[in-house]
Amino acid sequence: MVFHSEYEPVPALSVPIHDAVLGGAAAFGDAPALVDGAGGLTLTYAQVDAFHRRVAAGLAEAGVRKGDVLALHSPNTVLFPVAFYAATRAGAAVTTVHPLATPEEFAKQLRDSAARWIVTVSPLLPAARAAAELAGGVEEIFVCDTAEDGTRSLQAFLASAAPEPEIAVDPAEDVAALPYSSGTTGTPKGVMLTHASIATNLAQLEPFIPMGPGDRILAVLPFFHIYGLTALMNAPLRKGATVVVLPRFELDTFLGAIQRHRINGLYVAPPIVLALAKHPAVADYDLSSLEYIVSAAAPLDAALAEACSQRLGLPPVRQAYGMTELSPGTHVTPLSVEHPPPGTVGKLLPSTEMRILSLDDPAKDAAPGEEGEIAIRGPQVMKGYLGRPDATAAMIDADGWVHTGDVGRVDADGWLYVVDRVKELIKYKGFQVAPAELEALLLTHEGVADAAVIGVTDADGTEVPKAFVVRQPAAPGLTAEEVMAHVAARVAPYKKVRAVEFVDAVPRAASGKILRRELRES
C-alpha cells in the first residue's frame, strides 16, 4: 500500500535556494544570523544578505558562470553560508567537500564533478592546492579568511563594485547542491539536488519543527553534510533564527557554547546524544536553556534517547529520517506531539509518499506492520546521480520511487520505525539480525562507551555478529565474555554476539553514521 502524509500538501517552492533562504533577510535586519561560537564574530541578517550578494558579484567577475561547479571545502564557519549562497547566486552548483579529505580524495571529487573553482580556508589551502593539481581543470582557489601567497579572499569581494549577477535559474532543473553519497551501496556519487528540491524540502519541514526569531540553534554537525546544510543552515536562516557555529565537535566547547549562547534547539547525531546521556562533563554546565533535541543521520536507540531526555529534564528526544538523495528529509517526529512512541523516526512530511517493500519480493508491498525496505516518492527526490544514469535507475524506479536500502515498519498510527540497512543485515543461518539492535543493547552495559556490530564469517563459513567495543574509562577490565553474556541474556539465541574486539574508537562519518566498511577492512 502507499502511505500518504496526514499533513496538508505544500506547493513546490520553485525559487532559487538563495532566495528561498534569504528572501526574508531584510525583514530580520539587524537580528543576529550567524555567530562564531568559538570567537566573537556575529553577522546580522542584513550583513549576510549584503555580503553574499557582493561575493556573488566578485565570483562572477572572476569568471564563475551558470552551470559551473564550485567546490566548498571548509569546516563550519560563519562565512560558509555566505560562500554557498554567493556561489548559487552566481549560477554555480556547490559540491561540498569533507574538510579532512585527503588531496587524492578531494581530487577524485573535483574530477567527477568537473569543479572549476574551489573555496577553502587558509589552514586547508595546501590540501586544496594539491587536489587541484592532481585533478586539473581548476581555474582558481579562493579562501574565506585571510589571503596568502597571492590567493584571493572572498572578504576582498565585499568591496567589489562589480554588478550583482542576474542569473536566470530554472529551480526545477538547475542543480544547487552536489553533495557526494554512496547511496545504498558502492562508491560516492554526486547527488544532483535542484534549487526546488532543497527549497521545497524546507517548506515540508516547517510544520514539524517551527523556528523563528529568538530561536538559537547550535551548528556543530558539518554544513558540508546534507543534514547540517538543511537543518543547521538553510532552515534556521530561512526563518530568522540565530545559528551559533562551531567548526567541530569537542564536548567541552560544545557544552560551553550551549551555556554561553543560551541555545534552545539542538540538531545532533546519536554519538552526541550518547555523550549527553553518559558523559560526566555534562554535569559541569548549565544546559537549562535547551528546549528540544532532534537526532538524525543514524539509528538512535529508544533507551538511549530516554536516558538523555531524563538526564537533561527535556521532552523526549525527537528523531528525523531521510537521506542525501531526498534533500534530505522524509520523516520527522513533530515537536507538537508531547509523547511520541519510543524509537520512532517520525511521520511523513507533507507531499511525501511511502511504501514498505517486501524483503523477500521487492516487487510487492510488505504486509501491514511487517518490516520491509522503505521506498519514498515526493518533490524532494534528487534529480539523479551526476553522470551515472545506471546508478540513478537502480536507485529510482520507473514510477519515481526511491529505494532507500533501509528496513522499516509502520505502526497503525503512521509512525515509522527504521530497523536497519538492507545491506547491513546479518544473515545468521537464515535469520536476519539487525546490527543497530545489538548496538543499542551493548550501549546499555555500564562498561561500554560505544559499540558497532558487523557480520563476519566464522570457521564454518557462517555469518555471525561481531561487536567492536569501546570500554568506558572506568571499566578497563571489561572482557569479551562479559560483553557476550550481557547480550546473550537479552536476545534470542540467533542474535547473540559471537565475537568481540575492543577498540579505541568506533569509526564514524561526520554525520554520525558508523563506517562499517572500515571495520570490515580492519
CSV table of C-alpha atoms in Angstrom, one decimal, residues 28-448:
chain,number,residue,atom,x,y,z
A,28,PHE,CA,15.1,40.4,10.1
A,29,GLY,CA,17.6,43.3,9.6
A,30,ASP,CA,19.9,43.7,12.5
A,31,ALA,CA,19.0,40.4,14.2
A,32,PRO,CA,21.9,38.1,14.6
A,33,ALA,CA,22.0,35.5,11.9
A,34,LEU,CA,25.4,33.8,12.4
A,35,VAL,CA,27.5,33.8,15.5
A,36,ASP,CA,31.0,32.3,15.8
A,37,GLY,CA,30.6,30.1,18.8
A,38,ALA,CA,34.3,29.8,19.4
A,39,GLY,CA,35.0,33.5,18.9
A,40,GLY,CA,33.2,36.8,18.9
A,41,LEU,CA,32.2,37.5,15.3
A,42,THR,CA,28.5,38.0,14.6
A,43,LEU,CA,26.8,38.6,11.2
A,44,THR,CA,23.4,40.1,11.1
A,45,TYR,CA,20.8,39.1,8.6
A,46,ALA,CA,21.3,42.4,6.7
A,47,GLN,CA,25.1,41.6,6.5
A,48,VAL,CA,24.6,38.1,5.3
A,49,ASP,CA,22.3,39.3,2.6
A,50,ALA,CA,24.6,42.1,1.5
A,51,PHE,CA,27.8,40.1,1.8
A,52,HIS,CA,26.6,37.1,-0.2
A,53,ARG,CA,25.5,39.5,-3.0
A,54,ARG,CA,28.9,41.2,-3.1
A,55,VAL,CA,30.7,37.9,-3.1
A,56,ALA,CA,28.5,36.7,-5.9
A,57,ALA,CA,29.5,39.8,-7.8
A,58,GLY,CA,33.1,39.1,-7.2
A,59,LEU,CA,32.8,35.4,-8.2
A,60,ALA,CA,31.0,36.4,-11.4
A,61,GLU,CA,33.7,39.0,-12.2
A,62,ALA,CA,36.3,36.3,-11.6
A,63,GLY,CA,34.6,34.1,-14.2
A,64,VAL,CA,32.1,31.9,-12.4
A,65,ARG,CA,29.2,31.2,-14.8
A,66,LYS,CA,25.9,29.4,-14.8
A,67,GLY,CA,26.5,25.7,-14.9
A,68,ASP,CA,29.9,25.8,-13.3
A,69,VAL,CA,30.6,23.7,-10.2
A,70,LEU,CA,32.3,25.3,-7.2
A,71,ALA,CA,33.8,23.1,-4.5
A,72,LEU,CA,33.3,24.4,-1.0
A,73,HIS,CA,36.0,22.9,1.2
A,74,SER,CA,35.7,24.2,4.7
A,75,PRO,CA,34.7,23.3,8.3
A,76,ASN,CA,31.8,25.2,9.7
A,77,THR,CA,32.4,29.0,9.8
A,78,VAL,CA,30.1,32.0,9.7
A,79,LEU,CA,31.3,32.6,6.1
A,80,PHE,CA,30.4,29.1,4.9
A,81,PRO,CA,26.7,30.1,4.2
A,82,VAL,CA,27.9,33.4,2.6
A,83,ALA,CA,30.1,31.4,0.2
A,84,PHE,CA,27.4,28.9,-0.5
A,85,TYR,CA,24.6,31.4,-1.3
A,86,ALA,CA,27.1,33.6,-3.2
A,87,ALA,CA,28.0,30.7,-5.5
A,88,THR,CA,24.4,29.7,-6.2
A,89,ARG,CA,23.5,33.4,-6.9
A,90,ALA,CA,26.4,33.5,-9.4
A,91,GLY,CA,24.8,30.5,-11.1
A,92,ALA,CA,27.1,27.7,-9.8
A,93,ALA,CA,26.3,24.4,-8.3
A,94,VAL,CA,28.1,23.8,-5.0
A,95,THR,CA,29.8,20.5,-4.3
A,96,THR,CA,30.6,20.3,-0.6
A,97,VAL,CA,33.8,18.6,0.4
A,98,HIS,CA,34.8,17.0,3.7
A,99,PRO,CA,37.4,19.3,5.2
A,100,LEU,CA,39.5,16.3,6.2
A,101,ALA,CA,39.5,14.7,2.7
A,102,THR,CA,43.0,13.7,1.5
A,103,PRO,CA,44.2,15.5,-1.6
A,104,GLU,CA,43.6,12.3,-3.5
A,105,GLU,CA,40.0,12.0,-2.3
A,106,PHE,CA,39.4,15.7,-2.9
A,107,ALA,CA,40.9,15.4,-6.4
A,108,LYS,CA,38.6,12.5,-7.2
A,109,GLN,CA,35.6,14.6,-6.3
A,110,LEU,CA,36.9,17.5,-8.3
A,111,ARG,CA,37.3,15.4,-11.4
A,112,ASP,CA,34.0,13.6,-11.0
A,113,SER,CA,32.1,16.9,-10.5
A,114,ALA,CA,34.1,18.8,-13.1
A,115,ALA,CA,34.6,21.6,-10.5
A,116,ARG,CA,36.4,24.7,-11.9
A,117,TRP,CA,36.5,26.7,-8.7
A,118,ILE,CA,37.5,26.0,-5.0
A,119,VAL,CA,36.6,27.9,-1.9
A,120,THR,CA,38.6,26.8,1.2
A,121,VAL,CA,40.1,28.2,4.3
A,122,SER,CA,43.8,29.0,4.8
A,123,PRO,CA,44.7,26.0,7.0
A,124,LEU,CA,43.3,23.7,4.3
A,125,LEU,CA,44.9,25.6,1.4
A,126,PRO,CA,47.8,23.2,0.9
A,127,ALA,CA,45.4,20.2,0.6
A,128,ALA,CA,43.2,22.2,-1.8
A,129,ARG,CA,46.2,23.1,-4.0
A,130,ALA,CA,47.4,19.6,-4.1
A,131,ALA,CA,44.0,18.3,-5.0
A,132,ALA,CA,43.6,20.9,-7.8
A,133,GLU,CA,47.0,19.9,-9.2
A,134,LEU,CA,46.0,16.2,-9.2
A,135,ALA,CA,42.6,16.9,-10.7
A,136,GLY,CA,43.4,19.6,-13.3
A,137,GLY,CA,40.8,22.0,-14.7
A,138,VAL,CA,40.6,24.2,-11.6
A,139,GLU,CA,40.5,27.9,-12.6
A,140,GLU,CA,41.2,29.5,-9.2
A,141,ILE,CA,41.2,28.8,-5.5
A,142,PHE,CA,39.7,31.3,-3.1
A,143,VAL,CA,39.9,31.4,0.7
A,144,CYS,CA,37.2,32.6,3.1
A,145,ASP,CA,39.6,34.0,5.6
A,146,THR,CA,42.9,35.8,5.3
A,147,ALA,CA,44.5,35.6,1.9
A,148,GLU,CA,48.1,34.5,1.5
A,149,ASP,CA,50.6,33.8,-1.3
A,150,GLY,CA,48.5,35.6,-3.9
A,151,THR,CA,45.4,33.6,-3.1
A,152,ARG,CA,42.3,35.9,-3.2
A,153,SER,CA,40.0,36.1,-0.2
A,154,LEU,CA,36.2,36.2,-0.5
A,155,GLN,CA,36.4,39.0,2.0
A,156,ALA,CA,38.1,41.2,-0.6
A,157,PHE,CA,35.0,40.8,-2.8
A,158,LEU,CA,33.0,42.7,-0.1
A,159,ALA,CA,34.4,45.9,-1.6
A,160,SER,CA,33.7,44.9,-5.2
A,161,ALA,CA,32.0,47.4,-7.4
A,162,ALA,CA,31.1,44.7,-9.9
A,163,PRO,CA,27.5,44.4,-10.8
A,164,GLU,CA,25.5,41.8,-9.0
A,165,PRO,CA,24.9,38.8,-11.3
A,166,GLU,CA,21.4,38.3,-12.6
A,167,ILE,CA,21.1,34.7,-13.5
A,168,ALA,CA,18.1,33.0,-14.9
A,169,VAL,CA,17.6,30.0,-12.7
A,170,ASP,CA,15.2,27.1,-13.5
A,171,PRO,CA,14.7,25.9,-10.0
A,172,ALA,CA,13.2,22.5,-11.1
A,173,GLU,CA,16.2,21.7,-13.4
A,174,ASP,CA,19.2,23.6,-12.2
A,175,VAL,CA,21.4,22.0,-9.6
A,176,ALA,CA,22.1,24.0,-6.5
A,177,ALA,CA,24.0,21.4,-4.4
A,178,LEU,CA,26.1,18.5,-5.4
A,179,PRO,CA,26.9,16.5,-2.2
A,180,TYR,CA,28.5,13.1,-2.5
A,181,SER,CA,26.8,10.0,-1.2
A,182,SER,CA,27.3,6.2,-1.6
A,183,GLY,CA,23.6,5.7,-1.8
A,184,THR,CA,22.6,2.2,-0.7
A,185,THR,CA,25.9,0.8,-1.9
A,186,GLY,CA,29.1,1.4,-3.9
A,187,THR,CA,31.4,4.4,-4.2
A,188,PRO,CA,30.5,8.0,-3.5
A,189,LYS,CA,28.4,9.6,-6.3
A,190,GLY,CA,27.4,13.2,-6.9
A,191,VAL,CA,23.8,13.7,-5.8
A,192,MET,CA,22.1,16.4,-8.0
A,193,LEU,CA,19.8,18.4,-5.8
A,194,THR,CA,18.0,21.1,-7.5
A,195,HIS,CA,17.0,24.5,-6.1
A,196,ALA,CA,13.4,23.4,-6.0
A,197,SER,CA,14.1,20.0,-4.3
A,198,ILE,CA,16.0,21.6,-1.5
A,199,ALA,CA,13.7,24.6,-1.1
A,200,THR,CA,10.6,22.5,-1.2
A,201,ASN,CA,12.0,20.2,1.5
A,202,LEU,CA,12.4,23.3,3.7
A,203,ALA,CA,8.7,24.1,3.3
A,204,GLN,CA,7.9,20.4,4.0
A,205,LEU,CA,9.8,20.5,7.3
A,206,GLU,CA,8.2,23.7,8.7
A,207,PRO,CA,5.1,22.2,10.3
A,208,PHE,CA,7.2,19.8,12.3
A,209,ILE,CA,9.9,21.9,13.9
A,210,PRO,CA,8.9,25.6,13.8
A,211,MET,CA,11.7,28.1,14.0
A,212,GLY,CA,11.8,31.9,14.2
A,213,PRO,CA,13.4,35.0,15.6
A,214,GLY,CA,14.6,34.3,19.1
A,215,ASP,CA,15.5,30.7,18.5
A,216,ARG,CA,19.1,29.9,18.9
A,217,ILE,CA,20.4,26.8,17.1
A,218,LEU,CA,23.9,25.3,17.6
A,219,ALA,CA,25.5,24.2,14.4
A,220,VAL,CA,28.1,21.6,15.3
A,221,LEU,CA,27.3,19.0,12.7
A,222,PRO,CA,29.0,19.8,9.5
A,223,PHE,CA,27.4,22.1,6.9
A,224,PHE,CA,29.1,20.1,4.1
A,225,HIS,CA,26.7,17.2,5.0
A,226,ILE,CA,23.2,17.5,3.8
A,227,TYR,CA,21.8,17.2,7.3
A,228,GLY,CA,23.8,20.1,8.5
A,229,LEU,CA,23.2,22.1,5.3
A,230,THR,CA,19.4,21.8,5.7
A,231,ALA,CA,18.8,21.6,9.5
A,232,LEU,CA,21.5,23.9,10.7
A,233,MET,CA,22.0,26.4,7.8
A,234,ASN,CA,19.1,26.6,5.4
A,235,ALA,CA,16.1,26.0,7.7
A,236,PRO,CA,17.0,28.4,10.6
A,237,LEU,CA,18.3,31.2,8.3
A,238,ARG,CA,15.1,31.0,6.3
A,239,LYS,CA,13.0,31.7,9.4
A,240,GLY,CA,15.1,34.3,11.2
A,241,ALA,CA,16.7,32.2,13.9
A,242,THR,CA,20.2,32.7,15.2
A,243,VAL,CA,22.8,30.0,14.2
A,244,VAL,CA,25.8,29.6,16.6
A,245,VAL,CA,28.5,28.0,14.6
A,246,LEU,CA,31.2,25.6,15.8
A,247,PRO,CA,33.9,24.1,13.5
A,248,ARG,CA,33.9,20.7,15.0
A,249,PHE,CA,32.5,18.7,18.0
A,250,GLU,CA,34.6,18.9,21.1
A,251,LEU,CA,32.5,18.1,24.2
A,252,ASP,CA,33.5,20.9,26.5
A,253,THR,CA,33.4,23.5,23.7
A,254,PHE,CA,30.0,22.2,22.7
A,255,LEU,CA,28.6,22.3,26.2
A,256,GLY,CA,30.2,25.7,26.8
A,257,ALA,CA,28.5,27.1,23.7
A,258,ILE,CA,25.1,25.9,24.9
A,259,GLN,CA,25.6,27.6,28.2
A,260,ARG,CA,27.1,30.8,26.9
A,261,HIS,CA,24.8,31.4,24.0
A,262,ARG,CA,21.6,30.0,25.7
A,263,ILE,CA,21.0,27.5,22.9
A,264,ASN,CA,17.4,26.3,22.8
A,265,GLY,CA,17.4,23.8,19.9
A,266,LEU,CA,19.9,21.0,19.2
A,267,TYR,CA,20.1,19.0,16.0
A,268,VAL,CA,22.6,16.2,16.5
A,269,ALA,CA,23.6,12.7,15.6
A,270,PRO,CA,23.4,9.7,18.0
A,271,PRO,CA,27.1,10.0,19.3
A,272,ILE,CA,26.2,13.4,20.7
A,273,VAL,CA,23.1,12.0,22.3
A,274,LEU,CA,25.3,9.3,23.9
A,275,ALA,CA,27.7,11.9,25.3
A,276,LEU,CA,24.8,14.0,26.7
A,277,ALA,CA,23.4,10.9,28.3
A,278,LYS,CA,26.5,9.4,29.8
A,279,HIS,CA,29.5,11.8,29.9
A,280,PRO,CA,30.3,13.1,33.4
A,281,ALA,CA,31.3,16.6,32.0
A,282,VAL,CA,27.7,17.3,31.2
A,283,ALA,CA,27.0,18.0,34.9
A,284,ASP,CA,29.5,20.9,34.9
A,285,TYR,CA,27.4,23.1,32.5
A,286,ASP,CA,24.2,25.0,32.7
A,287,LEU,CA,22.1,23.5,29.9
A,288,SER,CA,18.8,24.8,31.2
A,289,SER,CA,18.1,26.9,28.0
A,290,LEU,CA,17.6,23.7,26.0
A,291,GLU,CA,14.0,23.1,24.9
A,292,TYR,CA,14.4,20.2,22.5
A,293,ILE,CA,16.8,17.8,20.8
A,294,VAL,CA,16.4,16.3,17.4
A,295,SER,CA,18.7,13.3,16.4
A,296,ALA,CA,19.1,12.1,12.8
A,297,ALA,CA,21.7,10.7,10.3
A,298,ALA,CA,21.9,7.3,12.1
A,299,PRO,CA,19.7,5.0,14.2
A,300,LEU,CA,19.1,6.1,17.8
A,301,ASP,CA,18.1,3.6,20.4
A,302,ALA,CA,14.9,4.4,22.3
A,303,ALA,CA,16.5,3.7,25.7
A,304,LEU,CA,19.5,6.0,25.0
A,305,ALA,CA,17.1,8.7,23.8
A,306,GLU,CA,15.1,8.3,27.1
A,307,ALA,CA,18.3,8.4,29.2
A,308,CYS,CA,19.3,11.7,27.5
A,309,SER,CA,16.0,13.4,27.9
A,310,GLN,CA,15.7,12.2,31.6
A,311,ARG,CA,19.2,13.5,32.4
A,312,LEU,CA,18.6,16.9,30.9
A,313,GLY,CA,15.0,17.2,32.0
A,314,LEU,CA,13.8,17.6,28.5
A,315,PRO,CA,10.9,16.3,26.4
A,316,PRO,CA,11.6,13.1,24.5
A,317,VAL,CA,14.5,13.3,22.0
A,318,ARG,CA,12.9,13.6,18.6
A,319,GLN,CA,14.2,11.7,15.6
A,320,ALA,CA,14.2,12.5,11.9
A,321,TYR,CA,14.8,10.4,8.9
A,322,GLY,CA,16.0,10.9,5.3
A,323,MET,CA,19.0,10.6,3.1
A,324,THR,CA,21.1,12.8,0.8
A,325,GLU,CA,19.2,11.7,-2.2
A,326,LEU,CA,16.0,13.1,-0.6
A,327,SER,CA,17.3,16.6,0.1
A,328,PRO,CA,17.2,15.0,2.8
A,329,GLY,CA,14.1,14.9,4.9
A,330,THR,CA,11.1,12.5,4.6
A,331,HIS,CA,10.1,11.9,8.3
A,332,VAL,CA,10.3,14.0,11.5
A,333,THR,CA,8.8,13.5,15.0
A,334,PRO,CA,6.9,16.7,15.5
A,335,LEU,CA,7.7,18.9,18.5
A,336,SER,CA,3.9,19.4,19.0
A,337,VAL,CA,3.5,15.7,19.9
A,338,GLU,CA,4.2,15.5,23.7
A,339,HIS,CA,4.7,11.8,24.0
A,340,PRO,CA,5.7,10.2,20.6
A,341,PRO,CA,6.2,6.4,20.6
A,342,PRO,CA,9.7,5.5,21.7
A,343,GLY,CA,12.1,4.7,18.9
A,344,THR,CA,10.0,6.3,16.1
A,345,VAL,CA,11.7,8.4,13.4
A,346,GLY,CA,8.5,10.3,12.9
A,347,LYS,CA,5.7,10.8,10.4
A,348,LEU,CA,5.7,11.5,6.7
A,349,LEU,CA,6.4,15.1,5.7
A,350,PRO,CA,3.7,16.8,3.6
A,351,SER,CA,3.5,15.9,-0.1
A,352,THR,CA,5.5,12.8,0.5
A,353,GLU,CA,4.5,9.2,-0.2
A,354,MET,CA,6.0,5.9,1.1
A,355,ARG,CA,5.8,2.2,0.5
A,356,ILE,CA,7.2,-0.6,2.6
A,357,LEU,CA,8.5,-3.3,0.1
A,358,SER,CA,8.7,-7.0,0.9
A,359,LEU,CA,12.3,-8.1,1.7
A,360,ASP,CA,11.5,-11.4,0.0
A,361,ASP,CA,10.0,-9.9,-3.1
A,362,PRO,CA,10.7,-6.2,-3.6
A,363,ALA,CA,8.1,-6.1,-6.4
A,364,LYS,CA,5.4,-6.5,-3.7
A,365,ASP,CA,4.5,-4.5,-0.6
A,366,ALA,CA,5.1,-5.9,2.8
A,367,ALA,CA,2.0,-6.9,4.8
A,368,PRO,CA,0.7,-4.2,7.2
A,369,GLY,CA,3.0,-3.9,10.2
A,370,GLU,CA,5.7,-6.1,8.6
A,371,GLU,CA,9.3,-5.0,8.1
A,372,GLY,CA,10.4,-4.2,4.6
A,373,GLU,CA,12.5,-1.8,2.5
A,374,ILE,CA,11.4,1.9,2.7
A,375,ALA,CA,10.6,3.5,-0.6
A,376,ILE,CA,9.9,7.2,-1.0
A,377,ARG,CA,8.3,9.4,-3.6
A,378,GLY,CA,8.0,13.2,-3.4
A,379,PRO,CA,9.2,16.6,-4.7
A,380,GLN,CA,12.4,16.4,-2.6
A,381,VAL,CA,13.7,13.5,-4.6
A,382,MET,CA,17.1,14.2,-6.3
A,383,LYS,CA,17.4,14.8,-10.0
A,384,GLY,CA,19.8,11.8,-10.2
A,385,TYR,CA,23.4,10.9,-9.7
A,386,LEU,CA,25.8,13.0,-11.8
A,387,GLY,CA,27.0,11.2,-14.9
A,388,ARG,CA,25.6,7.8,-13.6
A,389,PRO,CA,22.3,7.0,-15.3
A,390,ASP,CA,22.6,3.3,-14.4
A,391,ALA,CA,23.1,4.1,-10.7
A,392,THR,CA,20.2,6.5,-10.9
A,393,ALA,CA,17.9,3.9,-12.5
A,394,ALA,CA,18.9,1.4,-9.8
A,395,MET,CA,18.0,3.9,-7.1
A,396,ILE,CA,14.8,5.4,-8.5
A,397,ASP,CA,12.5,3.1,-10.3
A,398,ALA,CA,10.3,3.8,-13.3
A,399,ASP,CA,7.4,5.0,-11.1
A,400,GLY,CA,9.6,7.5,-9.2
A,401,TRP,CA,10.1,5.5,-6.0
A,402,VAL,CA,13.5,5.9,-4.3
A,403,HIS,CA,14.6,2.6,-2.9
A,404,THR,CA,16.4,3.7,0.3
A,405,GLY,CA,18.0,0.5,1.3
A,406,ASP,CA,16.7,1.0,4.8
A,407,VAL,CA,14.5,-1.6,6.6
A,408,GLY,CA,11.5,-0.2,8.4
A,409,ARG,CA,7.9,-0.8,9.6
A,410,VAL,CA,4.9,1.5,10.1
A,411,ASP,CA,2.5,1.2,13.0
A,412,ALA,CA,-1.3,1.6,12.9
A,413,ASP,CA,-0.9,5.4,13.6
A,414,GLY,CA,1.5,6.0,10.8
A,415,TRP,CA,4.8,6.2,12.9
A,416,LEU,CA,7.8,4.9,11.0
A,417,TYR,CA,10.5,2.8,12.8
A,418,VAL,CA,13.8,2.2,11.0
A,419,VAL,CA,15.2,-1.2,11.8
A,420,ASP,CA,18.4,-1.2,9.8
A,421,ARG,CA,20.1,-1.1,6.4
A,422,VAL,CA,19.2,-3.9,3.9
A,423,LYS,CA,22.9,-4.3,3.1
A,424,GLU,CA,23.9,-4.3,6.8
A,425,LEU,CA,21.5,-7.0,7.9
A,426,ILE,CA,23.4,-10.1,9.2
A,427,LYS,CA,22.1,-13.4,7.9
A,428,TYR,CA,22.8,-15.9,10.7
A,429,LYS,CA,21.7,-19.4,9.5
A,430,GLY,CA,18.9,-17.8,7.5
A,431,PHE,CA,17.8,-15.5,10.4
A,432,GLN,CA,18.1,-11.7,9.9
A,433,VAL,CA,20.0,-9.9,12.6
A,434,ALA,CA,19.9,-6.1,12.8
A,435,PRO,CA,23.3,-4.6,13.9
A,436,ALA,CA,21.5,-1.5,15.2
A,437,GLU,CA,19.5,-3.6,17.6
A,438,LEU,CA,22.6,-5.2,19.1
A,439,GLU,CA,24.5,-1.9,19.2
A,440,ALA,CA,21.7,-0.3,21.2
A,441,LEU,CA,21.8,-3.3,23.6
A,442,LEU,CA,25.5,-3.1,24.0
A,443,LEU,CA,25.2,0.6,25.0
A,444,THR,CA,23.1,-0.4,28.0
A,445,HIS,CA,26.1,-2.0,29.6
A,446,GLU,CA,27.6,0.4,32.1
A,447,GLY,CA,31.1,-0.6,31.0
A,448,VAL,CA,30.5,0.2,27.3
